[in-house]
Coordinates of C-alpha atoms in Angstrom, one line a residue:
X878 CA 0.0 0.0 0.0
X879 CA 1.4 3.7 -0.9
X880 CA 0.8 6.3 1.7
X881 CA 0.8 9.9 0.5
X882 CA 1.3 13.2 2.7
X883 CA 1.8 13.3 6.5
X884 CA 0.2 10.5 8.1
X885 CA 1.8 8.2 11.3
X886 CA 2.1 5.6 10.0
X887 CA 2.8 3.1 12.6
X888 CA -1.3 3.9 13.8
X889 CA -2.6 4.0 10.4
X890 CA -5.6 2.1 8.6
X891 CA -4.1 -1.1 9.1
X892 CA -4.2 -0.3 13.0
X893 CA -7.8 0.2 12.4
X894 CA -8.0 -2.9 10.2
X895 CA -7.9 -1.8 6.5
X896 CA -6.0 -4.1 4.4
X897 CA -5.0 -4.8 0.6
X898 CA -5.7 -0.5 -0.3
X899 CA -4.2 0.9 -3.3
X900 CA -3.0 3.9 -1.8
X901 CA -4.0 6.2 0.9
X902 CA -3.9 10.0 0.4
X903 CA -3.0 11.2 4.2
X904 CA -4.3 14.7 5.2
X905 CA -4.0 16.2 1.5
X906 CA -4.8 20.2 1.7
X907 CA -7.4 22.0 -1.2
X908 CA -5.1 22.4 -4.0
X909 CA -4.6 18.2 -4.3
X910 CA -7.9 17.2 -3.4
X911 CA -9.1 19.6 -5.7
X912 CA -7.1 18.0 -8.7
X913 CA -7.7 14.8 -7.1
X914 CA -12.0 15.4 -7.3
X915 CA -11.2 16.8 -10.4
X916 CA -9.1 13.8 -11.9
X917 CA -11.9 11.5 -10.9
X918 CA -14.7 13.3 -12.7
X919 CA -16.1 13.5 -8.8
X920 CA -16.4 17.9 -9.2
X921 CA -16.5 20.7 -11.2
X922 CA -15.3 24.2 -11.0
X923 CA -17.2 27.0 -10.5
X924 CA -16.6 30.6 -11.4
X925 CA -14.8 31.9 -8.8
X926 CA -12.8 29.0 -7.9
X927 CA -15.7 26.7 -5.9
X928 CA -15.6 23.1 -6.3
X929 CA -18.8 22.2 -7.3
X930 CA -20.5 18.8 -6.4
X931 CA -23.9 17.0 -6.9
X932 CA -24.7 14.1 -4.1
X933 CA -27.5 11.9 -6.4
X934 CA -30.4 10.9 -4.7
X935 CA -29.3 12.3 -1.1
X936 CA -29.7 15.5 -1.1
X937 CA -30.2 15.2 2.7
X938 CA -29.9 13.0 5.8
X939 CA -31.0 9.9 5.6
X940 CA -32.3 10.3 9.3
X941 CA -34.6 6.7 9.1
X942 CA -31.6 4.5 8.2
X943 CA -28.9 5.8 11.1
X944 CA -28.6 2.5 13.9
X945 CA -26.9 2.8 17.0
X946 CA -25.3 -0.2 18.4
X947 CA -27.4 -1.4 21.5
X948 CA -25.9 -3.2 24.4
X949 CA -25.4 -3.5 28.3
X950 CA -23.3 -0.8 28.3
X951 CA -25.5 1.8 26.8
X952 CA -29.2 0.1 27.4
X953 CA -30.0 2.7 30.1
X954 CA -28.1 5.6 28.4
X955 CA -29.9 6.2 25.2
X956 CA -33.4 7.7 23.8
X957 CA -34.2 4.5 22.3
X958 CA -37.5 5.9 21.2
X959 CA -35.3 8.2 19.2
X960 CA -32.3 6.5 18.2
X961 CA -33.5 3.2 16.3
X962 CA -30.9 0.1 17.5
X963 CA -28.5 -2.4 15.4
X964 CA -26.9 -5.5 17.8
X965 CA -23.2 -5.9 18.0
X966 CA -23.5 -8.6 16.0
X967 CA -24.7 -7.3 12.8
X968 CA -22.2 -4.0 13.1
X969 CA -19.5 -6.7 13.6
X970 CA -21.0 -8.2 10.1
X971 CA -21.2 -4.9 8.8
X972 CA -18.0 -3.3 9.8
X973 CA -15.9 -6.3 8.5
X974 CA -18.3 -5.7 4.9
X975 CA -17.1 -2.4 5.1
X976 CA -13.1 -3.3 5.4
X977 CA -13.6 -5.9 3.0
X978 CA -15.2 -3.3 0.6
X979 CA -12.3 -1.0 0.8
X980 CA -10.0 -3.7 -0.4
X981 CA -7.8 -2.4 -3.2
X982 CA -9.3 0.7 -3.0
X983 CA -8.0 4.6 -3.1
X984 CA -9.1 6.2 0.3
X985 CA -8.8 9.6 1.5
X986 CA -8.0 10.1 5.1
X987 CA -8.4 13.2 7.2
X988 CA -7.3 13.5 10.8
X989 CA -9.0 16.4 12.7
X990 CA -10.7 17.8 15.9
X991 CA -13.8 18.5 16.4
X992 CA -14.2 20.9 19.3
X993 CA -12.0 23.7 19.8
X994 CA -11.4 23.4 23.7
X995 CA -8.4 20.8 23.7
X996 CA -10.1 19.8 27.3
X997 CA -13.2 18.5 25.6
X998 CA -12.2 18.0 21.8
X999 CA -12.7 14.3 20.2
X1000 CA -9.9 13.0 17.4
X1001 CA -12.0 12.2 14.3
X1002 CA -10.1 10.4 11.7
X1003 CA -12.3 9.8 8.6
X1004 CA -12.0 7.4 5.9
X1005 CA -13.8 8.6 2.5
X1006 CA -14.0 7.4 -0.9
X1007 CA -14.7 10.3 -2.6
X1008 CA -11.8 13.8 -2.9
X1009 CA -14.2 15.8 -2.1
X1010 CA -15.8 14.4 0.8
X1011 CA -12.2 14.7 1.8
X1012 CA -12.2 18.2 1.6
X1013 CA -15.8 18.9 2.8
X1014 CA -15.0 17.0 6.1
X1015 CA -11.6 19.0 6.2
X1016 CA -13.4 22.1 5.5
X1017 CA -16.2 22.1 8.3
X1018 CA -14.1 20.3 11.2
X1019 CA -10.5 21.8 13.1
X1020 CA -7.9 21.0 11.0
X1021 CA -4.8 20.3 13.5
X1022 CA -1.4 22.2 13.1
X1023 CA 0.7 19.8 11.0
X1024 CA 3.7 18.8 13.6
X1025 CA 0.5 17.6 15.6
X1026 CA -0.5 14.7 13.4
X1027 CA 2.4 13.0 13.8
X1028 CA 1.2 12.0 17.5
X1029 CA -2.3 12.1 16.2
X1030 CA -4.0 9.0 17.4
X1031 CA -7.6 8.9 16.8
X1032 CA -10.8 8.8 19.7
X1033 CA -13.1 8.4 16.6
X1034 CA -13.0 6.9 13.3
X1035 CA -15.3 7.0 10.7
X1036 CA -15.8 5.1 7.2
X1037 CA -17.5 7.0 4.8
X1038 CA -18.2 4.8 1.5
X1039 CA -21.3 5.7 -1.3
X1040 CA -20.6 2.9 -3.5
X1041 CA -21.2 0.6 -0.1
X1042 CA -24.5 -0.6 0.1
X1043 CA -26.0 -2.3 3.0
X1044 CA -28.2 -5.6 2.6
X1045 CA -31.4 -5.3 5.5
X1046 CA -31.0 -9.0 6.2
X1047 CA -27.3 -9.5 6.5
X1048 CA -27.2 -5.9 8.4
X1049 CA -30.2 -6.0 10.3
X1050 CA -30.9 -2.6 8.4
X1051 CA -33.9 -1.4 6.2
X1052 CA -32.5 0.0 3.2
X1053 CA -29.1 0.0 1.4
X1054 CA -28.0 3.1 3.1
X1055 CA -27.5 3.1 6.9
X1056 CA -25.3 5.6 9.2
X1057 CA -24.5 2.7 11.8
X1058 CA -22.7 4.4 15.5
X1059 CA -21.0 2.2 17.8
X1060 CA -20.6 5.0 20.6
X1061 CA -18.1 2.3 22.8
X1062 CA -15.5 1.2 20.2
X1063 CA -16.2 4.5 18.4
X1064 CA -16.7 4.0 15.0
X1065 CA -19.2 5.3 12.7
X1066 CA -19.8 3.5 9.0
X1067 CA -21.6 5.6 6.4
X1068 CA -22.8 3.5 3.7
X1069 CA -24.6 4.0 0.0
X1070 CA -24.9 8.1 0.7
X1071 CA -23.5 10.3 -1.4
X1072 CA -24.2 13.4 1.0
X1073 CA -21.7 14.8 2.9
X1074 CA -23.1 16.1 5.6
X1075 CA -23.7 12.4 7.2
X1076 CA -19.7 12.4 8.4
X1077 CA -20.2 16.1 10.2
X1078 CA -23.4 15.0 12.0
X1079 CA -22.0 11.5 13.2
X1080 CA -19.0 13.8 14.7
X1081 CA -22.0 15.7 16.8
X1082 CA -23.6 12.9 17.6
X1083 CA -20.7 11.2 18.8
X1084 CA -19.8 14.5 21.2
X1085 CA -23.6 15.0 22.0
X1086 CA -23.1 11.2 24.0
X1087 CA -19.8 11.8 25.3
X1088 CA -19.7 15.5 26.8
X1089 CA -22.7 15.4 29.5
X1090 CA -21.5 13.4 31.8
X1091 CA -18.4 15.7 31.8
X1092 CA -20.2 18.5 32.3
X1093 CA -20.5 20.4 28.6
X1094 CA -24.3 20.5 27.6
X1095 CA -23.8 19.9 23.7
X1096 CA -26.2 22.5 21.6
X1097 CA -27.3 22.8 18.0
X1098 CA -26.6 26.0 17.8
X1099 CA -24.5 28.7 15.9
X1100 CA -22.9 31.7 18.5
X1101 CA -21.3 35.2 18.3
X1102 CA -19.7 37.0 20.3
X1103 CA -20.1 41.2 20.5
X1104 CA -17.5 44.0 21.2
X1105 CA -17.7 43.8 24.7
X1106 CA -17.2 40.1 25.0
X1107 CA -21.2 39.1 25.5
X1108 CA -22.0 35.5 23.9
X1109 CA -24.7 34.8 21.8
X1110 CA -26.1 31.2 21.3
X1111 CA -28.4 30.9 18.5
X1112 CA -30.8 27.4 18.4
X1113 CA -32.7 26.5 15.6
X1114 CA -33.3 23.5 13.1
X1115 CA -32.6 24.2 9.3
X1116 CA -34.1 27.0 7.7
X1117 CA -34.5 29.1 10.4
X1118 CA -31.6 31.4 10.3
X1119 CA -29.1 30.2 12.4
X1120 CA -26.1 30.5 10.1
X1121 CA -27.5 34.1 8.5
X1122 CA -28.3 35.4 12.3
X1123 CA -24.9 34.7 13.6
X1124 CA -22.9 35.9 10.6
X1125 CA -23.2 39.9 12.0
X1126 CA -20.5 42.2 11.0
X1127 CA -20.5 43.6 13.9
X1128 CA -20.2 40.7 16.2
X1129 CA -17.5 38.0 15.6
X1130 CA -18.3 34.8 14.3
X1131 CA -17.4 31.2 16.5
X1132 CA -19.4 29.1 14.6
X1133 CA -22.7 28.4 13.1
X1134 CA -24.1 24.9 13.7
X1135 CA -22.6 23.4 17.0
X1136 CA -20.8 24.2 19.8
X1137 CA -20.3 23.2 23.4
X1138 CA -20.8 25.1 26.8
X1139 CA -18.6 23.8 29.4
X1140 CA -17.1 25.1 32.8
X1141 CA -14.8 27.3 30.4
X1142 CA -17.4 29.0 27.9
X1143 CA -18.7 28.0 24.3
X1144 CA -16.6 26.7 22.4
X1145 CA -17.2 25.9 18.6
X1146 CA -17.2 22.0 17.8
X1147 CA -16.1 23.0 14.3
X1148 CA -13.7 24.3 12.0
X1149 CA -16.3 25.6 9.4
X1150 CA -19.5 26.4 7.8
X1151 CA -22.2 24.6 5.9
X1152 CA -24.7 27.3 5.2
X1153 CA -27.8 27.0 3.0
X1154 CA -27.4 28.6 -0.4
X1155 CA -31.4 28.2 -2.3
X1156 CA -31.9 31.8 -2.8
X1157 CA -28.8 33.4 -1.0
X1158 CA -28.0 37.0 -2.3
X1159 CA -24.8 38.6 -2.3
X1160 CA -27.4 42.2 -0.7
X1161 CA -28.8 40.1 1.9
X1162 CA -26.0 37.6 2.7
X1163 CA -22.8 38.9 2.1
X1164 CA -20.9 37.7 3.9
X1165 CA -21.9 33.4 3.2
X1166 CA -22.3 35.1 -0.6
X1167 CA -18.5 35.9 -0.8
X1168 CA -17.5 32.5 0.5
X1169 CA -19.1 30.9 -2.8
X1170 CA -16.5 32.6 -4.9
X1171 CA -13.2 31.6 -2.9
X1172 CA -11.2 28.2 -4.0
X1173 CA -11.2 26.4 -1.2
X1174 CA -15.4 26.4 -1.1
X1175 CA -17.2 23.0 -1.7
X1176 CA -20.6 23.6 -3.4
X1177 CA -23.0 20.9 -3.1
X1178 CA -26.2 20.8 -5.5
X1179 CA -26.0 24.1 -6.7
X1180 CA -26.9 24.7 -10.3
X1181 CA -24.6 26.3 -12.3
X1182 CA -24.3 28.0 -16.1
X1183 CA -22.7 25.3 -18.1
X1184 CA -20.9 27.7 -20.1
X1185 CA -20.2 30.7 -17.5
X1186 CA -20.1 28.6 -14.5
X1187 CA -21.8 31.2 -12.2
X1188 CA -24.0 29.3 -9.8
X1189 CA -27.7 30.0 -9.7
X1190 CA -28.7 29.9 -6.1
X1191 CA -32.8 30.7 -6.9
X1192 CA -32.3 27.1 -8.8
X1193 CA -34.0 23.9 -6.8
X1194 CA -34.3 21.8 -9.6
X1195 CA -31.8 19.6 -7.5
X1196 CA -32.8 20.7 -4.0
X1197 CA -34.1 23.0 -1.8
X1198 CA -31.1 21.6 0.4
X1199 CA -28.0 23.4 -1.4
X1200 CA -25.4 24.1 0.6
X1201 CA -22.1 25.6 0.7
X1202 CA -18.9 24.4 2.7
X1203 CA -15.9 26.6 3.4
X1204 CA -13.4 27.1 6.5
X1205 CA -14.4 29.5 9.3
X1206 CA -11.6 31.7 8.2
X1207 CA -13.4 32.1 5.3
X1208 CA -15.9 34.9 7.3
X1209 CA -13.9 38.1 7.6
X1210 CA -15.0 38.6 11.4
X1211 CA -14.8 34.7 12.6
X1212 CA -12.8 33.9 16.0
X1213 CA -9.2 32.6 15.5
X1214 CA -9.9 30.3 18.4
X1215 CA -13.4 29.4 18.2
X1216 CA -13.9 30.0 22.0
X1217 CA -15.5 33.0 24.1
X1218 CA -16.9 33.4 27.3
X1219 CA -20.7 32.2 29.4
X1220 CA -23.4 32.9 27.5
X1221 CA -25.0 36.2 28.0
X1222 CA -28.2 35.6 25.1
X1223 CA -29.7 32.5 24.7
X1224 CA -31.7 32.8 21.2
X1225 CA -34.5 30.0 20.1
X1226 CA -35.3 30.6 16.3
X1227 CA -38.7 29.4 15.0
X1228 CA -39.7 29.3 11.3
X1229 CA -43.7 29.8 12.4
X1230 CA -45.4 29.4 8.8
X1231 CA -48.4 29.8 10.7
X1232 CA -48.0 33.6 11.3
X1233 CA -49.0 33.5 15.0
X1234 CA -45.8 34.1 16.7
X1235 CA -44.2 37.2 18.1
X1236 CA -41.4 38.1 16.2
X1237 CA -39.7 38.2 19.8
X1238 CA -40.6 37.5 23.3
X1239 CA -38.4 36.9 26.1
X1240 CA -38.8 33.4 28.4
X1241 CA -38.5 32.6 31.8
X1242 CA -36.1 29.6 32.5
X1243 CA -38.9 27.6 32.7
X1244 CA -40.1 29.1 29.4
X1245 CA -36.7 28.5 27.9
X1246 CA -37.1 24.9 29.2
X1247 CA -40.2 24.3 27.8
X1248 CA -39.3 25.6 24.4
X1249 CA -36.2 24.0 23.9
X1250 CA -38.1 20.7 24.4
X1251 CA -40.5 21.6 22.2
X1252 CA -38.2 22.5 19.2
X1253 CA -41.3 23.9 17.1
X1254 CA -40.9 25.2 13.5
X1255 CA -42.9 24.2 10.9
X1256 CA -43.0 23.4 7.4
X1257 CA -44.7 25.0 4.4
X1258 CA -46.7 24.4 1.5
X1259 CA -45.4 23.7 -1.4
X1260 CA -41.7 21.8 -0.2
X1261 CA -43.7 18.1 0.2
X1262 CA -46.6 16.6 -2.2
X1263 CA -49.6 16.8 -0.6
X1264 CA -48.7 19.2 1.9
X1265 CA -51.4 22.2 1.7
X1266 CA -51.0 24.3 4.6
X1267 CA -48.3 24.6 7.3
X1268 CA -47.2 22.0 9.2
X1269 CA -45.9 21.6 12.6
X1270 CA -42.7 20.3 13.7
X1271 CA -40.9 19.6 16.6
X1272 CA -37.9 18.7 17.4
X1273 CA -36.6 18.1 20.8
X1274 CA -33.5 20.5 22.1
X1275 CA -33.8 22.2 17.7
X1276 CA -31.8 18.2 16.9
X1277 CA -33.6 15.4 17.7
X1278 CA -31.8 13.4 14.9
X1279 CA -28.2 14.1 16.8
X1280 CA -29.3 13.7 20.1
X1281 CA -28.4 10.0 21.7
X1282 CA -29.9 10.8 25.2
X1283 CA -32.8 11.6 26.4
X1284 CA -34.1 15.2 25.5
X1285 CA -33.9 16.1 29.7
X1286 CA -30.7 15.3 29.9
X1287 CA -30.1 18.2 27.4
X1288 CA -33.1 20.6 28.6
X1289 CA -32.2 19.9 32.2
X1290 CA -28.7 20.9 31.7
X1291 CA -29.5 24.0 29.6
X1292 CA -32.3 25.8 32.1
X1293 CA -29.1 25.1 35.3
X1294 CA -26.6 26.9 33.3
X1295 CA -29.3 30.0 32.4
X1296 CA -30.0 30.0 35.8
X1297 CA -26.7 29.8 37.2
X1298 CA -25.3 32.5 34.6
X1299 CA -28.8 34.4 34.8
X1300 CA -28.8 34.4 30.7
X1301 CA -31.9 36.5 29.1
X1302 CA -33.7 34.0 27.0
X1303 CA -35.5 34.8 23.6
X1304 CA -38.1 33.1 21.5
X1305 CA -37.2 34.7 17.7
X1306 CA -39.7 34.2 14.7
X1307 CA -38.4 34.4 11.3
X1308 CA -41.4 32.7 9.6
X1309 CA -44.6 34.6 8.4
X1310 CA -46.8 37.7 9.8
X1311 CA -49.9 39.0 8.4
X1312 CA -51.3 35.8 7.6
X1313 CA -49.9 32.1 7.2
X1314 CA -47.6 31.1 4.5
X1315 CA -49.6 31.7 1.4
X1316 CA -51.5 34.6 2.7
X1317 CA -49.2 36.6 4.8
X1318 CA -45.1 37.7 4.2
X1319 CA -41.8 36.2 5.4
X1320 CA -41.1 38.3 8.7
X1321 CA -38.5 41.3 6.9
X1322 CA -34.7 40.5 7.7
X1323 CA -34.4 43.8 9.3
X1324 CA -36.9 43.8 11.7
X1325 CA -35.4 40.5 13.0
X1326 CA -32.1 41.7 13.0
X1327 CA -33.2 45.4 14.7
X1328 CA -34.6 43.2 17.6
X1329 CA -32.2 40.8 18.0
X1330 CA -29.2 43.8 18.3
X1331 CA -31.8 45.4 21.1
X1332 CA -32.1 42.1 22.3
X1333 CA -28.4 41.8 22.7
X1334 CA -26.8 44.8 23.2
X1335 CA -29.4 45.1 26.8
X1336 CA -31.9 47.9 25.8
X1337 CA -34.8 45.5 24.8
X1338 CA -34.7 43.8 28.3
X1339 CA -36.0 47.6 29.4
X1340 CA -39.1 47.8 27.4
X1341 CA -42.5 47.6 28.2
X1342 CA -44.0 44.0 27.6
X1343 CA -47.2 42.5 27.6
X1344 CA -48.4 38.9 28.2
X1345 CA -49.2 36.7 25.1
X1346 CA -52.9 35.5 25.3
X1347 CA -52.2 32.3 23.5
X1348 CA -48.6 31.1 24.7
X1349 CA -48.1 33.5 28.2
X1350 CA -44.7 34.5 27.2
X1351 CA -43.7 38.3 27.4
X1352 CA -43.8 40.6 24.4
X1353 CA -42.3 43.7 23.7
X1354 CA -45.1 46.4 23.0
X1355 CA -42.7 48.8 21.5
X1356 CA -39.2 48.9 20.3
X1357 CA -37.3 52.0 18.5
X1358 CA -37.3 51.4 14.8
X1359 CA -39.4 48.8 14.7
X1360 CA -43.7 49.4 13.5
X1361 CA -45.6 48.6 16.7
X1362 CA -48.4 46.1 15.1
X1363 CA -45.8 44.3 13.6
X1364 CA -44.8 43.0 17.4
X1365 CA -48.4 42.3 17.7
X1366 CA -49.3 39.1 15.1
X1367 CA -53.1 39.8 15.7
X1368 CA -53.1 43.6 14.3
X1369 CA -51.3 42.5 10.9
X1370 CA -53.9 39.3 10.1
X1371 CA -57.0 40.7 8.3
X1372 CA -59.3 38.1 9.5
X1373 CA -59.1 38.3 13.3
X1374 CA -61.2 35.3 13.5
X1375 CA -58.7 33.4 11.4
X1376 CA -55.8 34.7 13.4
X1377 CA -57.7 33.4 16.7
X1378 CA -58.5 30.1 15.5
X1379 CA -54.9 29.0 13.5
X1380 CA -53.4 30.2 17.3
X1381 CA -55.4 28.1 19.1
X1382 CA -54.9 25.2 16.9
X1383 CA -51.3 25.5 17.1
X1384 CA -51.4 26.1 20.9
X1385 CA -53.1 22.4 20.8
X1386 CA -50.4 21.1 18.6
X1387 CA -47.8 22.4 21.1
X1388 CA -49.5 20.6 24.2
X1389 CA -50.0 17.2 22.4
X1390 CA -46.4 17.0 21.2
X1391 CA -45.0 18.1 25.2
X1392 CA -47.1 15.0 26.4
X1393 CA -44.1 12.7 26.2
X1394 CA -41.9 15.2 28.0
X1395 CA -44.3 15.6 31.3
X1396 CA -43.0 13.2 33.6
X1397 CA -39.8 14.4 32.8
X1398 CA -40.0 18.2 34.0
X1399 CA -40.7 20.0 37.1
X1400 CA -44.2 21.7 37.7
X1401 CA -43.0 25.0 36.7
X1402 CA -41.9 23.8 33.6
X1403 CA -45.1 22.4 32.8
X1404 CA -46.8 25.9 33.9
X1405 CA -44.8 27.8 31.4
X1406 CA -47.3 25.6 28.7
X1407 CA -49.4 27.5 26.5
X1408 CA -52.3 27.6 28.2
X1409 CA -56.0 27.5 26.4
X1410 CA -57.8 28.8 29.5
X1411 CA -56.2 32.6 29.1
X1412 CA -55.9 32.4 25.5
X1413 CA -58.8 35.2 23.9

């Protein structure tokens, strides 16, 4: 086998049991995987200098065929309602397929971090078959300083292999893709999935079982920090702004997707960013817009001119789900160290499509609790066939599909930290006003971004509030700058009627889904409910 660029050899893949490979590119930088993606007809080059890349039929996670390995160990530790369970005897089948597959194969192998605090950070080495998966890894986790890899010995390893593909009987699986975890030898085996953002979310799942019991509540979350040192965390499931809202130019950037908050502060879990592109504008975004014309970038779905090769980010013909994925550094304002200090804001971004929602209210702890367990946002018409009107979602602690313990493990851990650090708490809603999607209009960038700033620089803490009718949380009734009704969803709906019923119906929506998390939470947790009996 022929090892090329700065590996240690002695603890190698045939330390982890690889045998018979080809070759094995070690730790290769953009420029070489670049030719290498190239070589292999895997990209394309965008104007600009973007690698471009299409994933096939995943376009997304493949969230129903992810197994984690179930025994003694573990039986009591994880959500098993949530995480769906393969025995150690068919990952043993299915990781000796897997090194059997990669016989006389070319692999790519990265060795990184993933969390910037080296008190808490896991060693991720990652097998892949593909140059640019190579790259995308290396772009979005910490890439280690290069007289460091010689001692590198990985905590994690992970197989990543599309042309794989998983048989349900052999594998105890249901399809021929599966994202299998074993959390105690710690490996993860990505199989017959062309998408790249399976081998980032195994990382986060991976930290999201190890950290609690050492104390560091893992978040989905992206985080800034402002000019006087004051910490942002931003929650919020795709779509709902976390990577646009934390992307401020004047507030610097430690990450936008997942970080940690330990004894020491946030730190970022990451090394980069995987922001949504479908409709991204260079006015709006520029920031994320910029990072699409740098080499270095990894494009994923995007549609480009075949003849210019300028990317057309209003194009879903291949997705709603394009992404771009480019190193921190990449933002003008991001940290160099990807740590900062105790949170001062704790932000909770909804994507109501309903149009019932504030567009901010600040929570209690118990509030905070409550919604952080609920993980609402909903989808809209139009994205699924047969979907006519909005739909609800929720998802526990804004990741459900990352989460290997029980949601109160998380939520439990989050409300003691507010409390101990006394953190002001928001509810932020970037979905509709005026009416539900189809009838009313996206809540305007600015008006989100005017009240987060109050929000976070202090001054909206001071403003008068009122008392939500239908969810009990408090409202601002006026901020500088900002219309008053718009603060008020009731006054911007036409039909009042309308607006009373659709909040209702999604106040019932929000009780039936916190059901499961009631014998879980304390009684003031449960009280901070929406509550039908004050609703108007």
């Amino acid at each position: 086998m022929e090892n090329i660029g700065v590996f240690n050899g002695a603890r190698g893949a045939e330390a982890f049991g690889l045998r018979h490979l080809k070759r094995v590119f070690w730790n290769l930088e953009a420029p070489a995987l670049y030719e290498e993606a190239i070589r292999r007809h895997e990209a394309r080059l965008a104007l600009g200098g973007a690698l471009l890349a299409e994933t096939g039929v995943h376009t997304g996670r493949s969230p129903k065929d992810k197994f984690v390995v179930r025994d003694s160990s573990n039986e009591n530790a994880i959500w098993w309602d949530n995480n769906a369970a393969i025995t150690p005897e068919k990952f043993d089948i299915l990781l000796e397929d897997f090194l059997a597959h990669a016989e006389k194969k070319e692999l790519f192998a990265q060795d990184l971090y993933g969390g910037a605090d080296p008190s808490f950070r896991v060693r991720a080495r990652v097998f892949t078959e593909y140059a640019w998966h190579s790259l995308f890894i290396r772009n979005l986790l910490i890439r280690p300083e290069r007289d460091d890899l010689h001692d590198y010995v990985p905590d994690l390893t992970i197989l990543d292999f599309p042309s794989f593909k998983a048989d349900s009987a052999r594998h105890g699986c249901q399809s021929e893709t599966i994202i299998a975890c074993d959390f105690n030898r710690r490996i993860v085996l990505i199989g017959s999935s062309s998408y790249a953002g399976e081998m980032k979310k195994s990382v986060f799942s991976y930290l999201n079982y190890i950290l609690p019991p050492r104390g560091v509540l893992p978040m989905h979350c992206s985080a800034n920090v402002g000019p006087s040192g004051d910490v942002a965390v931003f929650f919020g499931l795709s779509g709902t702004g976390k990577t646009t809202l934390s992307a401020d130019p004047n507030r610097t950037l430690l990450g936008d997707d997942e970080h940690g908050w330990g004894p020491n502060g946030v730190f970022n879990f990451e090394g980069g960013c995987y922001a949504k592109t479908i409709r991204l504008s260079r006015e709006a975004e520029p920031e994320i817009y910029a990072t699409t014309e740098r080499f270095g970038t990894v494009l994923e779905n995007v549609v480009i001119d075949p003849i210019t090769r300028v990317p057309d980010f209003d194009d879903a013909s291949l997705t709603e789900n394009t992404r771009c994925a480019y190193p921190l550094d990449f933002i003008p304002n991001a940290s160099l160290t990807g740590r900062a200090g105790i949170p001062k804001n704790i932000v909770m971004l909804t994507c109501d499509a309903f149009g019932v929602l504030p567009p901010i209210a600040k929570l209690t702890p118990a509030e905070a609790m409550y919604h952080f367990l609920s993980g609402y946002t909903a989808k809209v018409a139009g994205t699924e066939k047969g979907v006519k009107d909005p739909e609800a979602t929720f998802s526990t602690c804004f990741g459900a599909p990352f989460m290997p313990r029980h949601p109160s493990v998380y939520g439990n851990m989050l409300r003691d930290l507010v409390g101990k650090h006394s953190a002001d708490c928001w509810l932020v809603n970037t979905g509709w006003t005026g009416g539900k999607y189809g009838v009313g209009r996206r809540m305007p960038i600015r008006v989100t971004r005017r009240l987060l700033s109050a929000a976070l620089d202090g001054s909206l803490a001071r403003v008068d509030f009122r008392r939500d009718p239908y969810f009990g949380f408090a409202v601002p009734t006026s901020v500088p700058g900002i219309e008053p009704h718009i603060l008020n969803p009731a006054k911007t709906w036409q039909d009042k009627a309308a607006f009373a019923e659709t909040a209702k119906r999604l106040v019932e929506m929000f009780a039936e889904n916190f059901k499961r998390f009631e014998s879980h939470v304390d009684a003031d947790v449960k009280a901070a409910a929406p509550q039908m009996s004050i609703a108007a």
